[in-house]
């Protein structure tokens, strides 16, 4: 039976088997929560990245891109609040010696209450949970979470024991030293988010790109978090990539921009082929103290609804803090009205790897065919698929490979093309289904006579026979009209 856990395991094993994603340092037993992208994974990831860059930077005159360094001045992270407050509340199971995030234990407990229809009890726990998270001091947060775990008698998921330590805060930043001397002054951090590289470059970008408010700065890059509960494959990694955009605006204009960006970002996921019913909003009940609105876009992964993107209205918190810590004026001067103010910020922040995982989960189907066989297929949107078209000569003789190569060369300027002449055609189709190639173009005996080829559609498995000169337009049309099917 295809249970969600089962499906997720299939996706993980297919990812490895077909060269999408490998465990990092595998021959040494692997490094936890870090992964490498293989030949197909890197194509998939780049397609996602390019679509984001195109949608955000190239489609907007008032959004500029940057590529800031991973290493930044240590004070950046004091100003941003990460040194003091980028913590997770942790609790240890004494029986198994495993460590958990206290807030996640409670969230999972609440999900169970919801599933069991215990709505009244759920509401009560939720009120206590929100109050605990909003407590003034770290100690009070830890105590509040600990009390809920005790009162609700939440057991350790792995050992089933109820033998917990206290809850305490743990900072998620990786630190290292810059230069030859490993002393406190040389201590720096691997950035835990890309956003700060944008804030510190606010004036540089505004001046050099001659932008006026409202305008945005976008960036794709690596971020590092020493995540404690790092499971679920590439959902939660210690080294991952973010795609973030900070939109600077006049105070008072933030909520309109926030709504606008919510709509645009949801549409982007739909345009990548994610079905609408698999996405939902999760409005934050606990706002960071500087935020005035925040929402997540969640996707229904096989392991449950989880965040893929956050859209946050962050007020002037970041620029104000950098002004305070750097002593530099971060104000904006409106040349027309003469007004001076610290801009407000609405940000959109999504994880590239998490998008890749969502697309893999969304695309994966195990289908029973009419002949009784099952086929594993990845139904990627053709614009996302690592290979767009496979060119397959039916047999490796009679001039078919030569004709196939000439068609392949014509298509390479437009698509990622894969050429394969080995093995039975049925097996070659199956392999292409499994890696999500939407179109297979076959050159057969008839091609040599009248110049026609067959194009097989991955989703319907139907074949059309068309003249080779029409292939390019045929594929462009098909890609434009592609729609995700629910089966
Ligand atoms: P979570 O609650 O899942 O830890 P977060 O709220 O801390 O996420 P943000 O700081 O808002 O996440 O980061 C923005 C985006 O970056 C997230 O929506 C997610 O897609 C991605 N992201 C965050 N942490 C990780 C991680 N450890 N591995 C992969 N992607 C991540």
Short mmCIF file of C-alpha atoms and ligand atoms in Angstrom, two decimals:
data_model
loop_
_atom_site.label_atom_id
_atom_site.label_comp_id
_atom_site.label_asym_id
_atom_site.label_seq_id
_atom_site.Cartn_x
_atom_site.Cartn_y
_atom_site.Cartn_z
CA UNK A 1 0.00 0.00 0.00
CA UNK A 2 1.15 3.52 -0.70
CA UNK A 3 1.17 5.20 2.70
CA UNK A 4 2.62 8.74 2.87
CA UNK A 5 5.76 7.42 4.62
CA UNK A 6 6.10 4.88 1.92
CA UNK A 7 5.73 7.49 -0.80
CA UNK A 8 8.34 9.69 0.85
CA UNK A 9 10.77 6.77 1.04
CA UNK A 10 10.18 6.07 -2.66
CA UNK A 11 10.94 9.69 -3.50
CA UNK A 12 14.16 9.62 -1.47
CA UNK A 13 15.32 6.39 -3.06
CA UNK A 14 14.40 7.54 -6.57
CA UNK A 15 16.30 10.78 -5.95
CA UNK A 16 19.42 8.82 -5.14
CA UNK A 17 19.01 6.09 -7.77
CA UNK A 18 18.48 8.51 -10.63
CA UNK A 19 21.11 11.06 -9.61
CA UNK A 20 19.05 13.88 -8.17
CA UNK A 21 20.33 14.02 -4.59
CA UNK A 22 23.09 12.21 -2.68
CA UNK A 23 24.03 12.23 0.97
CA UNK A 24 27.07 14.47 1.48
CA UNK A 25 30.37 12.61 2.06
CA UNK A 26 28.56 9.32 1.59
CA UNK A 27 31.67 7.14 1.32
CA UNK A 28 32.58 8.27 4.86
CA UNK A 29 29.20 7.37 6.26
CA UNK A 30 27.64 10.71 5.39
CA UNK A 31 27.39 14.06 7.14
CA UNK A 32 24.02 14.59 8.81
CA UNK A 33 21.61 17.07 7.26
CA UNK A 34 23.85 17.94 4.31
CA UNK A 35 23.25 16.80 0.74
CA UNK A 36 24.83 16.99 -2.71
CA UNK A 37 22.92 17.50 -5.94
CA UNK A 38 23.67 15.03 -8.72
CA UNK A 39 23.45 15.56 -12.50
CA UNK A 40 19.65 15.72 -12.65
CA UNK A 41 19.20 17.41 -9.28
CA UNK A 42 21.43 20.30 -10.26
CA UNK A 43 19.42 20.85 -13.47
CA UNK A 44 16.17 20.83 -11.51
CA UNK A 45 17.58 23.19 -8.89
CA UNK A 46 18.92 25.59 -11.53
CA UNK A 47 15.59 25.68 -13.32
CA UNK A 48 13.88 26.66 -10.07
CA UNK A 49 16.54 29.22 -9.31
CA UNK A 50 16.34 30.76 -12.79
CA UNK A 51 12.58 30.94 -12.67
CA UNK A 52 12.72 32.73 -9.34
CA UNK A 53 15.38 35.16 -10.57
CA UNK A 54 13.42 35.83 -13.71
CA UNK A 55 10.13 36.35 -11.89
CA UNK A 56 11.63 38.60 -9.22
CA UNK A 57 14.56 40.50 -10.76
CA UNK A 58 14.12 40.46 -14.54
CA UNK A 59 10.36 40.99 -14.52
CA UNK A 60 10.51 43.98 -12.17
CA UNK A 61 12.23 47.25 -13.12
CA UNK A 62 12.39 48.17 -9.47
CA UNK A 63 14.02 45.00 -8.14
CA UNK A 64 17.79 44.66 -8.28
CA UNK A 65 19.83 41.51 -7.70
CA UNK A 66 22.96 41.12 -5.60
CA UNK A 67 25.29 38.32 -4.57
CA UNK A 68 26.70 39.14 -1.14
CA UNK A 69 29.45 37.23 0.68
CA UNK A 70 28.56 34.44 3.07
CA UNK A 71 31.02 35.79 5.65
CA UNK A 72 30.09 39.13 7.15
CA UNK A 73 31.31 41.43 9.91
CA UNK A 74 30.43 39.84 13.26
CA UNK A 75 28.52 42.94 14.38
CA UNK A 76 25.97 42.35 11.61
CA UNK A 77 24.64 39.41 13.64
CA UNK A 78 24.55 41.40 16.85
CA UNK A 79 22.56 44.11 15.09
CA UNK A 80 20.20 41.61 13.45
CA UNK A 81 19.50 39.97 16.80
CA UNK A 82 20.86 36.56 15.75
CA UNK A 83 23.64 36.43 18.37
CA UNK A 84 21.17 36.93 21.20
CA UNK A 85 17.99 35.41 19.90
CA UNK A 86 18.49 32.96 17.02
CA UNK A 87 17.79 30.07 19.33
CA UNK A 88 15.75 26.91 19.38
CA UNK A 89 14.33 25.61 22.67
CA UNK A 90 15.76 22.14 23.15
CA UNK A 91 14.86 19.26 25.42
CA UNK A 92 16.61 15.89 25.87
CA UNK A 93 15.05 12.49 26.28
CA UNK A 94 17.13 10.89 29.06
CA UNK A 95 16.16 7.39 27.94
CA UNK A 96 17.40 7.61 24.33
CA UNK A 97 19.75 10.62 24.77
CA UNK A 98 18.02 12.13 21.74
CA UNK A 99 17.46 15.84 21.52
CA UNK A 100 14.21 17.45 20.38
CA UNK A 101 12.84 20.90 19.77
CA UNK A 102 10.37 21.53 22.57
CA UNK A 103 8.13 23.72 20.40
CA UNK A 104 7.93 21.01 17.73
CA UNK A 105 6.99 18.33 20.26
CA UNK A 106 4.08 20.52 21.33
CA UNK A 107 3.10 21.29 17.73
CA UNK A 108 3.03 17.58 16.89
CA UNK A 109 0.97 16.95 20.00
CA UNK A 110 -1.49 19.64 18.89
CA UNK A 111 -1.70 18.14 15.39
CA UNK A 112 -2.67 14.86 17.04
CA UNK A 113 -5.36 16.55 19.14
CA UNK A 114 -6.71 18.12 15.95
CA UNK A 115 -6.75 14.77 14.17
CA UNK A 116 -8.57 13.18 17.11
CA UNK A 117 -11.19 15.94 17.04
CA UNK A 118 -10.31 17.19 20.55
CA UNK A 119 -10.94 20.79 19.59
CA UNK A 120 -11.61 22.23 23.02
CA UNK A 121 -8.50 20.76 24.52
CA UNK A 122 -6.52 21.82 21.45
CA UNK A 123 -7.65 25.44 21.82
CA UNK A 124 -6.59 25.43 25.43
CA UNK A 125 -3.12 24.01 24.68
CA UNK A 126 -2.74 26.45 21.81
CA UNK A 127 -3.46 29.43 24.09
CA UNK A 128 -0.84 28.24 26.56
CA UNK A 129 1.63 27.56 23.72
CA UNK A 130 1.27 31.05 22.23
CA UNK A 131 1.62 32.58 25.70
CA UNK A 132 4.77 30.52 26.37
CA UNK A 133 6.37 31.55 23.06
CA UNK A 134 5.55 35.19 23.71
CA UNK A 135 7.04 35.25 27.22
CA UNK A 136 9.43 38.11 27.96
CA UNK A 137 12.61 36.24 28.77
CA UNK A 138 14.33 33.12 27.39
CA UNK A 139 13.94 31.46 30.79
CA UNK A 140 10.23 32.11 30.81
CA UNK A 141 9.85 30.70 27.26
CA UNK A 142 11.71 27.54 28.29
CA UNK A 143 9.68 27.14 31.47
CA UNK A 144 6.39 27.69 29.66
CA UNK A 145 7.20 25.03 27.04
CA UNK A 146 8.48 22.62 29.68
CA UNK A 147 5.28 22.98 31.71
CA UNK A 148 3.12 22.16 28.67
CA UNK A 149 5.18 19.03 27.93
CA UNK A 150 4.81 17.95 31.55
CA UNK A 151 1.10 18.70 31.86
CA UNK A 152 0.23 17.13 28.53
CA UNK A 153 2.48 14.15 29.34
CA UNK A 154 4.07 14.34 25.90
CA UNK A 155 6.25 11.32 25.34
CA UNK A 156 9.47 11.09 23.33
CA UNK A 157 8.55 10.12 19.75
CA UNK A 158 11.39 7.59 19.38
CA UNK A 159 11.70 5.86 22.76
CA UNK A 160 8.17 6.46 24.03
CA UNK A 161 9.72 7.49 27.36
CA UNK A 162 8.55 10.35 29.55
CA UNK A 163 11.87 11.25 31.08
CA UNK A 164 12.77 14.76 29.98
CA UNK A 165 15.50 17.20 30.95
CA UNK A 166 14.77 20.92 31.36
CA UNK A 167 14.24 23.01 28.20
CA UNK A 168 17.11 25.32 27.26
CA UNK A 169 17.95 27.64 24.38
CA UNK A 170 20.56 26.71 21.77
CA UNK A 171 22.00 29.15 19.20
CA UNK A 172 21.79 27.89 15.62
CA UNK A 173 24.64 29.87 14.08
CA UNK A 174 27.85 28.17 12.97
CA UNK A 175 30.88 30.17 14.02
CA UNK A 176 34.48 30.16 12.88
CA UNK A 177 37.50 32.46 12.94
CA UNK A 178 38.67 34.86 10.29
CA UNK A 179 42.43 35.23 9.84
CA UNK A 180 45.35 33.49 11.57
CA UNK A 181 44.46 34.15 15.22
CA UNK A 182 41.61 32.22 16.76
CA UNK A 183 40.61 34.72 19.42
CA UNK A 184 37.33 36.37 20.34
CA UNK A 185 37.98 39.37 18.06
CA UNK A 186 38.35 37.08 15.04
CA UNK A 187 35.12 35.20 15.65
CA UNK A 188 32.72 35.34 12.70
CA UNK A 189 29.63 33.42 11.62
CA UNK A 190 28.41 31.60 8.55
CA UNK A 191 25.31 33.58 7.64
CA UNK A 192 22.08 31.95 8.85
CA UNK A 193 20.04 33.92 6.29
CA UNK A 194 20.81 35.92 3.16
CA UNK A 195 18.69 38.93 4.17
CA UNK A 196 21.39 40.77 6.12
CA UNK A 197 23.64 40.99 3.05
CA UNK A 198 20.79 42.93 1.48
CA UNK A 199 20.16 45.29 4.40
CA UNK A 200 23.81 46.31 4.76
CA UNK A 201 23.95 47.04 1.01
CA UNK A 202 20.78 49.15 1.00
CA UNK A 203 22.51 52.44 0.15
CA UNK A 204 25.08 50.86 -2.19
CA UNK A 205 22.36 49.34 -4.36
CA UNK A 206 20.00 52.32 -4.17
CA UNK A 207 22.72 54.75 -5.24
CA UNK A 208 24.38 52.69 -7.95
CA UNK A 209 21.15 51.42 -9.50
CA UNK A 210 19.50 54.85 -9.05
CA UNK A 211 16.41 53.36 -7.48
CA UNK A 212 13.74 55.23 -5.61
CA UNK A 213 11.40 53.84 -3.02
CA UNK A 214 9.56 51.56 -3.43
CA UNK A 215 12.20 49.17 -4.70
CA UNK A 216 13.49 45.72 -3.84
CA UNK A 217 16.78 43.86 -3.59
CA UNK A 218 16.89 40.12 -4.30
CA UNK A 219 19.47 37.47 -3.68
CA UNK A 220 19.95 33.71 -3.98
CA UNK A 221 22.61 32.15 -1.80
CA UNK A 222 23.74 29.69 0.80
CA UNK A 223 22.72 29.93 4.44
CA UNK A 224 23.81 27.78 7.37
CA UNK A 225 21.94 26.73 10.50
CA UNK A 226 23.04 24.18 13.03
CA UNK A 227 19.58 22.62 13.03
CA UNK A 228 19.06 20.15 15.85
CA UNK A 229 16.19 18.19 14.47
CA UNK A 230 17.48 17.73 10.96
CA UNK A 231 15.37 15.04 9.37
CA UNK A 232 13.01 14.72 6.44
CA UNK A 233 15.70 14.63 3.77
CA UNK A 234 16.37 18.06 2.23
CA UNK A 235 13.48 19.71 4.06
CA UNK A 236 15.70 20.79 6.94
CA UNK A 237 19.39 21.00 6.20
CA UNK A 238 22.36 22.54 7.97
CA UNK A 239 23.64 24.03 4.71
CA UNK A 240 20.93 25.19 2.35
CA UNK A 241 20.06 27.87 -0.14
CA UNK A 242 17.63 30.74 0.21
CA UNK A 243 15.93 32.96 -2.34
CA UNK A 244 15.04 36.21 -0.62
CA UNK A 245 13.75 39.60 -1.64
CA UNK A 246 13.52 42.66 0.60
CA UNK A 247 11.16 45.35 -0.63
CA UNK A 248 11.84 48.84 0.81
CA UNK A 249 8.93 51.19 1.19
CA UNK A 250 7.53 54.24 2.84
CA UNK A 251 6.15 53.61 6.35
CA UNK A 252 2.41 53.13 6.01
CA UNK A 253 2.63 51.45 2.60
CA UNK A 254 3.68 48.08 4.01
CA UNK A 255 0.37 46.29 4.34
CA UNK A 256 -0.65 46.94 0.76
CA UNK A 257 2.73 45.69 -0.46
CA UNK A 258 2.44 42.70 1.86
CA UNK A 259 -0.87 41.69 0.24
CA UNK A 260 0.56 42.23 -3.22
CA UNK A 261 3.58 40.03 -2.54
CA UNK A 262 1.45 37.34 -0.95
CA UNK A 263 -0.54 37.06 -4.16
CA UNK A 264 2.50 37.16 -6.43
CA UNK A 265 4.41 34.55 -4.49
CA UNK A 266 1.50 32.12 -4.36
CA UNK A 267 1.05 32.52 -8.11
CA UNK A 268 4.72 31.73 -8.68
CA UNK A 269 4.33 28.35 -6.99
CA UNK A 270 1.19 27.64 -9.02
CA UNK A 271 3.07 28.56 -12.20
CA UNK A 272 5.72 25.99 -11.30
CA UNK A 273 3.02 23.34 -11.49
CA UNK A 274 2.06 23.02 -7.82
CA UNK A 275 -1.63 22.16 -7.48
CA UNK A 276 -3.66 24.79 -5.66
CA UNK A 277 -5.16 22.31 -3.19
CA UNK A 278 -1.69 21.32 -2.03
CA UNK A 279 -0.88 24.87 -0.85
CA UNK A 280 -2.32 26.81 2.05
CA UNK A 281 -1.65 29.92 4.13
CA UNK A 282 -0.47 29.75 7.69
CA UNK A 283 -0.84 33.12 9.39
CA UNK A 284 1.63 33.61 12.25
CA UNK A 285 -0.01 33.90 15.62
CA UNK A 286 3.27 34.66 17.26
CA UNK A 287 4.79 37.64 15.49
CA UNK A 288 8.43 38.51 15.96
CA UNK A 289 8.48 41.65 18.12
CA UNK A 290 9.45 43.83 15.12
CA UNK A 291 6.97 42.38 12.60
CA UNK A 292 3.50 43.73 11.92
CA UNK A 293 2.29 40.87 9.70
CA UNK A 294 3.67 37.47 8.74
CA UNK A 295 2.38 34.49 6.84
CA UNK A 296 3.82 31.24 5.54
CA UNK A 297 2.95 29.36 2.40
CA UNK A 298 2.68 25.71 3.38
CA UNK A 299 2.74 22.68 1.13
CA UNK A 300 1.23 19.31 1.95
CA UNK A 301 4.35 17.12 1.99
CA UNK A 302 3.92 13.36 2.50
CA UNK A 303 4.90 14.02 6.14
CA UNK A 304 2.32 16.80 6.58
CA UNK A 305 1.73 20.50 5.93
CA UNK A 306 4.99 22.43 6.27
CA UNK A 307 6.42 25.82 5.41
CA UNK A 308 8.05 26.50 2.04
CA UNK A 309 8.01 30.29 2.06
CA UNK A 310 7.57 33.15 4.48
CA UNK A 311 6.22 36.61 3.64
CA UNK A 312 6.95 39.08 6.41
CA UNK A 313 6.31 42.72 7.04
CA UNK A 314 9.35 43.65 9.14
CA UNK A 315 8.82 47.40 9.75
CA UNK A 316 12.08 49.41 9.92
CA UNK A 317 13.65 47.01 12.43
CA UNK A 318 16.65 45.88 10.38
CA UNK A 319 17.72 49.25 8.99
CA UNK A 320 17.19 50.86 12.39
CA UNK A 321 19.37 48.27 14.11
CA UNK A 322 22.12 48.58 11.48
CA UNK A 323 22.02 52.35 11.86
CA UNK A 324 22.40 51.95 15.60
CA UNK A 325 25.24 49.42 15.47
CA UNK A 326 27.20 50.88 12.52
CA UNK A 327 26.67 54.55 13.31
CA UNK A 328 25.82 55.09 9.60
CA UNK A 329 22.72 56.96 8.52
CA UNK A 330 20.33 54.46 6.94
CA UNK A 331 17.60 57.02 6.16
CA UNK A 332 16.14 57.51 2.73
CA UNK A 333 15.61 61.01 1.34
CA UNK A 334 12.70 61.44 -0.97
CA UNK A 335 14.00 63.84 -3.60
CA UNK A 336 10.51 64.95 -4.59
CA UNK A 337 8.87 65.59 -1.23
CA UNK A 338 12.04 66.25 0.72
CA UNK A 339 10.91 63.73 3.38
CA UNK A 340 13.51 61.68 5.23
CA UNK A 341 12.61 58.37 6.79
CA UNK A 342 13.83 54.88 7.63
CA UNK A 343 12.20 52.61 5.03
CA UNK A 344 9.91 49.77 6.06
CA UNK A 345 10.52 46.32 4.60
CA UNK A 346 8.31 43.55 3.27
CA UNK A 347 10.30 40.40 2.58
CA UNK A 348 9.65 37.17 0.72
CA UNK A 349 11.89 34.31 1.73
CA UNK A 350 11.88 30.81 0.37
CA UNK A 351 14.27 27.87 0.51
CA UNK A 352 15.57 26.67 -2.83
CA UNK A 353 16.10 23.11 -1.58
CA UNK A 354 12.67 23.05 0.03
CA UNK A 355 11.21 24.07 -3.33
CA UNK A 356 13.09 21.23 -4.98
CA UNK A 357 11.68 18.79 -2.42
CA UNK A 358 8.17 20.17 -2.89
CA UNK A 359 8.49 19.79 -6.67
CA UNK A 360 9.73 16.22 -6.33
CA UNK A 361 6.84 15.33 -3.99
CA UNK A 362 4.34 17.10 -6.22
CA UNK A 363 5.60 15.39 -9.36
CA UNK A 364 5.93 11.85 -8.03
CA UNK A 365 3.29 9.31 -9.05
CA UNK A 366 3.28 5.55 -8.98
CA UNK A 367 0.73 4.58 -11.63
CA UNK A 368 -0.94 1.29 -12.40
CA UNK A 369 -1.03 0.84 -16.15
CA UNK A 370 -3.67 -0.97 -18.20
CA UNK A 371 -1.30 -3.89 -18.81
CA UNK A 372 -1.00 -4.40 -15.06
CA UNK A 373 2.50 -2.93 -14.74
CA UNK A 374 3.27 0.03 -12.51
CA UNK A 375 5.31 2.97 -13.62
CA UNK A 376 7.07 5.51 -11.42
CA UNK A 377 6.81 8.90 -13.04
CA UNK A 378 7.80 12.43 -12.12
CA UNK A 379 5.22 14.75 -13.64
CA UNK A 380 7.28 17.94 -13.49
CA UNK A 381 6.11 21.05 -15.26
CA UNK A 382 8.10 20.95 -18.54
CA UNK A 383 9.72 24.27 -17.60
CA UNK A 384 11.04 22.75 -14.37
CA UNK A 385 11.96 19.26 -15.63
CA UNK A 386 15.72 18.57 -15.63
CA UNK A 387 15.51 17.18 -19.18
CA UNK A 388 12.92 18.72 -21.50
CA UNK A 389 13.19 16.36 -24.42
CA UNK A 390 14.86 13.02 -25.05
CA UNK A 391 15.93 12.21 -28.61
CA UNK A 392 15.81 8.46 -29.21
CA UNK A 393 16.70 6.66 -32.46
CA UNK A 394 14.59 3.48 -32.54
CA UNK A 395 17.61 1.35 -33.46
CA UNK A 396 21.32 2.03 -33.59
CA UNK A 397 21.65 1.57 -37.35
CA UNK A 398 20.23 2.44 -40.79
CA UNK A 399 21.19 6.11 -40.44
CA UNK A 400 18.82 6.68 -37.53
CA UNK A 401 21.51 7.88 -35.06
CA UNK A 402 22.79 10.44 -37.61
CA UNK A 403 19.31 11.87 -38.21
CA UNK A 404 18.66 11.86 -34.47
CA UNK A 405 21.89 13.79 -33.81
CA UNK A 406 20.97 16.43 -36.35
CA UNK A 407 17.55 16.93 -34.70
CA UNK A 408 19.20 16.96 -31.29
CA UNK A 409 21.54 19.75 -32.44
CA UNK A 410 18.58 21.83 -33.67
CA UNK A 411 16.82 21.56 -30.32
CA UNK A 412 19.78 22.16 -28.01
CA UNK A 413 19.60 25.95 -28.30
CA UNK A 414 16.11 25.89 -26.83
CA UNK A 415 15.84 22.96 -24.44
CA UNK A 416 17.87 20.68 -22.27
CA UNK A 417 18.12 17.69 -24.60
CA UNK A 418 19.14 14.15 -23.72
CA UNK A 419 20.26 11.69 -26.39
CA UNK A 420 20.01 7.94 -25.83
CA UNK A 421 20.38 5.13 -28.35
CA UNK A 422 20.88 2.17 -26.02
CA UNK A 423 18.37 -0.55 -25.15
CA UNK A 424 14.75 -1.32 -25.95
CA UNK A 425 12.63 1.75 -26.67
CA UNK A 426 10.04 0.82 -23.98
CA UNK A 427 12.75 0.73 -21.35
CA UNK A 428 14.13 4.06 -22.54
CA UNK A 429 10.64 5.61 -22.23
CA UNK A 430 10.28 4.23 -18.70
CA UNK A 431 13.62 5.67 -17.67
CA UNK A 432 12.61 9.07 -19.00
CA UNK A 433 9.26 8.84 -17.15
CA UNK A 434 11.10 8.15 -13.95
CA UNK A 435 13.27 11.26 -14.21
CA UNK A 436 10.36 13.40 -15.35
CA UNK A 437 11.23 14.07 -19.01
CA UNK A 438 7.99 15.40 -20.52
CA UNK A 439 8.70 14.59 -24.19
CA UNK A 440 10.43 11.71 -25.98
CA UNK A 441 11.14 12.15 -29.65
CA UNK A 442 11.68 8.94 -31.59
CA UNK A 443 13.38 8.61 -34.95
CA UNK A 444 12.31 5.47 -36.82
CA UNK A 445 12.31 3.96 -40.31
CA UNK A 446 9.57 6.32 -41.45
CA UNK A 447 11.64 9.36 -40.43
CA UNK A 448 14.22 8.40 -43.03
CA UNK A 449 11.49 8.16 -45.69
CA UNK A 450 9.29 11.19 -45.02
CA UNK A 451 11.04 13.26 -42.32
CA UNK A 452 8.38 12.64 -39.64
CA UNK A 453 9.14 11.71 -36.03
CA UNK A 454 6.98 10.59 -33.12
CA UNK A 455 6.68 12.64 -29.95
CA UNK A 456 5.53 10.80 -26.85
CA UNK A 457 3.86 12.71 -24.06
CA UNK A 458 5.01 11.57 -20.61
CA UNK A 459 1.69 12.22 -18.87
CA UNK A 460 -0.74 10.70 -21.38
CA UNK A 461 1.78 8.30 -23.00
CA UNK A 462 0.11 9.22 -26.33
CA UNK A 463 2.26 9.68 -29.40
CA UNK A 464 1.90 12.21 -32.20
CA UNK A 465 3.64 11.88 -35.53
CA UNK A 466 4.81 15.20 -36.96
CA UNK A 467 7.36 16.51 -39.42
CA UNK A 468 10.76 17.19 -37.90
CA UNK A 469 10.59 20.83 -39.04
CA UNK A 470 7.55 21.36 -36.84
CA UNK A 471 9.06 19.87 -33.69
CA UNK A 472 10.26 23.14 -32.18
CA UNK A 473 6.90 24.89 -32.47
CA UNK A 474 5.04 21.78 -31.40
CA UNK A 475 7.09 21.56 -28.20
CA UNK A 476 6.85 25.28 -27.45
CA UNK A 477 3.05 25.09 -27.72
CA UNK A 478 2.83 21.97 -25.61
CA UNK A 479 4.96 23.55 -22.88
CA UNK A 480 2.89 26.72 -22.88
CA UNK A 481 -0.34 24.76 -22.56
CA UNK A 482 0.88 22.23 -20.00
CA UNK A 483 -1.43 21.67 -17.05
CA UNK A 484 -0.92 19.53 -14.02
CA UNK A 485 -3.29 16.59 -13.73
CA UNK A 486 -4.53 15.51 -10.34
CA UNK A 487 -4.12 11.79 -10.84
P1 LIG B 1 11.37 26.58 9.93
O1 LIG B 1 10.25 27.06 10.82
O2 LIG B 1 10.99 25.47 8.99
O3 LIG B 1 12.65 26.32 10.67
P2 LIG B 1 11.97 29.29 9.47
O4 LIG B 1 10.66 29.94 9.76
O5 LIG B 1 13.05 29.33 10.45
O6 LIG B 1 11.72 27.79 8.97
P3 LIG B 1 12.89 31.32 7.73
O7 LIG B 1 13.94 31.78 8.65
O8 LIG B 1 11.68 32.17 7.56
O9 LIG B 1 12.47 29.83 8.10
O10 LIG B 1 13.55 31.00 6.34
C1 LIG B 1 12.88 31.18 5.10
C2 LIG B 1 12.84 29.93 4.28
O11 LIG B 1 14.11 29.29 4.23
C3 LIG B 1 11.90 28.85 4.82
O12 LIG B 1 10.59 29.08 4.39
C4 LIG B 1 12.49 27.60 4.21
O13 LIG B 1 11.98 27.41 2.89
C5 LIG B 1 13.95 27.89 4.13
N1 LIG B 1 14.68 27.23 5.23
C6 LIG B 1 14.81 27.66 6.50
N2 LIG B 1 15.55 26.80 7.22
C7 LIG B 1 15.89 25.80 6.38
C8 LIG B 1 16.65 24.60 6.52
N3 LIG B 1 17.25 24.28 7.67
N4 LIG B 1 16.80 23.78 5.44
C9 LIG B 1 16.22 24.09 4.26
N5 LIG B 1 15.50 25.20 4.07
C10 LIG B 1 15.32 26.06 5.10
#
